[in-house]
Amino acid sequence: MQRNTKIILSVIVGVFLLMMLALGGVVWYVARNAEGWVDRGEKLMAEGREAGESMDSVGCVDRAVADYRKDRGTFSALGRRFWLNGCLDTAERNIAICPTIEAEGTIGQVREIMGASSQFCEKHGLRADQNCQQLAEEVIDFCFKPGQG
């Protein structure tokens, strides 16, 4: 085997081993912390359900967005989504938060729903915030959940 071929193979094997080591570290970290994350999610949903008993769905969304504005970021958005899920579950239903979908056919409806997510973030002054999509998706899920009008 030529010297250049050996060097290239060594580099490829080294990169592969580093990737496997990194993946192992991620798996170890997730396995070690998963239970706490699940407990935190359940706690946030319970808090949301409790808050939802005294407000309507518009109030749930307004509070979730306000709380998210105070602490932005991926994990904050995820936490606010869990809270919003619980809140919307017990809140008085108000369809003012739901977009109207007028397109016929699956592709048109999907396009309108994606547009509704963007409009949600823009309406709340979070247009450039990618994590806002977490909250928008929870609202869309709530509005188009089977069995909901």
XYZ file of C-alpha atoms in Angstrom:
149
model
C 0.000 0.000 0.000
C 1.286 3.456 -0.795
C 2.172 5.895 1.945
C -0.550 8.400 0.911
C -3.209 5.679 1.005
C -2.142 4.671 4.533
C -2.316 8.292 5.710
C -5.778 8.794 4.202
C -7.069 5.543 5.741
C -5.575 6.474 9.120
C -7.292 9.856 9.039
C -10.615 8.271 8.063
C -10.343 5.681 10.859
C -9.347 8.397 13.356
C -12.321 10.584 12.424
C -14.644 7.579 12.630
C -13.348 6.696 16.109
C -13.764 10.293 17.299
C -17.330 10.339 15.979
C -18.102 7.072 17.755
C -16.604 8.443 20.976
C -18.703 11.599 20.690
C -21.846 9.573 19.991
C -21.109 7.392 23.011
C -20.744 10.517 25.145
C -24.082 11.875 23.961
C -25.816 8.552 24.632
C -24.267 8.386 28.114
C -25.306 11.984 28.886
C -28.880 11.460 27.707
C -29.214 8.160 29.587
C -27.930 9.786 32.763
C -30.241 12.827 32.565
C -33.365 11.533 30.793
C -35.330 10.819 33.960
C -34.891 14.381 35.210
C -35.977 15.775 31.868
C -39.108 13.632 31.850
C -39.926 14.690 35.412
C -39.446 18.350 34.484
C -41.732 17.970 31.447
C -44.444 16.306 33.519
C -44.159 19.042 36.162
C -44.511 21.770 33.529
C -47.566 20.068 32.011
C -49.153 19.781 35.471
C -48.494 23.476 36.117
C -50.038 24.278 32.748
C -53.143 22.185 33.483
C -53.572 23.966 36.791
C -53.224 27.394 35.169
C -55.577 26.414 32.333
C -58.424 25.749 34.737
C -58.779 29.505 35.271
C -58.230 30.837 31.741
C -59.173 30.347 28.134
C -56.925 29.143 25.324
C -56.055 32.719 24.296
C -54.848 33.402 27.834
C -52.739 30.239 27.752
C -51.028 31.305 24.544
C -50.483 34.870 25.762
C -48.910 33.685 28.998
C -46.718 31.074 27.282
C -45.419 33.674 24.837
C -44.832 36.215 27.630
C -42.920 33.636 29.685
C -40.895 32.628 26.641
C -39.976 36.264 25.960
C -38.436 36.476 29.444
C -36.190 33.465 28.827
C -35.587 32.680 25.165
C -33.813 29.621 23.878
C -34.350 26.079 22.713
C -34.899 24.538 26.141
C -37.096 27.413 27.266
C -39.260 27.021 24.157
C -39.565 23.299 24.797
C -40.536 23.925 28.411
C -43.101 26.537 27.411
C -44.492 24.043 24.880
C -45.032 21.438 27.609
C -46.664 24.070 29.813
C -48.847 25.272 26.921
C -49.924 21.699 26.160
C -51.168 21.264 29.715
C -52.795 24.682 29.804
C -54.666 24.215 26.528
C -55.797 20.794 27.727
C -57.827 22.244 30.600
C -58.538 25.808 29.411
C -61.865 26.978 28.067
C -61.662 26.545 24.309
C -61.476 29.808 22.358
C -60.980 29.373 18.615
C -59.517 32.870 18.261
C -56.054 31.261 18.452
C -56.813 28.851 15.597
C -55.987 29.676 11.986
C -58.586 29.019 9.312
C -57.537 26.546 6.658
C -59.374 27.073 3.394
C -57.253 25.041 0.985
C -58.558 21.811 -0.420
C -56.238 18.859 -0.677
C -53.488 17.761 1.644
C -50.649 19.717 0.029
C -52.539 22.992 0.133
C -53.580 22.431 3.738
C -50.028 21.606 4.804
C -48.798 24.779 3.105
C -51.421 26.860 4.930
C -50.573 25.266 8.272
C -46.883 26.025 7.765
C -47.827 29.596 6.916
C -49.986 29.765 10.034
C -46.968 28.824 12.171
C -44.964 31.666 10.670
C -47.878 34.066 11.129
C -48.183 33.031 14.788
C -44.561 33.968 15.447
C -44.840 37.195 13.484
C -48.040 38.165 15.319
C -46.241 37.765 18.640
C -43.168 39.722 17.539
C -40.968 36.629 17.302
C -40.577 36.443 13.544
C -36.808 35.859 13.552
C -36.938 33.446 16.501
C -36.732 29.845 15.251
C -37.687 28.464 18.664
C -41.056 30.220 18.466
C -42.079 27.402 16.132
C -42.323 25.139 19.208
C -45.169 27.256 20.566
C -46.791 27.649 17.158
C -46.748 23.882 16.603
C -48.442 23.299 19.954
C -51.216 25.733 19.009
C -51.626 24.075 15.591
C -51.744 20.636 17.258
C -54.408 21.914 19.647
C -56.504 23.463 16.872
C -56.459 20.446 14.585
C -56.527 17.663 17.156
C -59.002 14.934 16.175
C -62.270 15.479 17.965
C -61.799 19.229 18.198
C -64.077 21.471 16.172
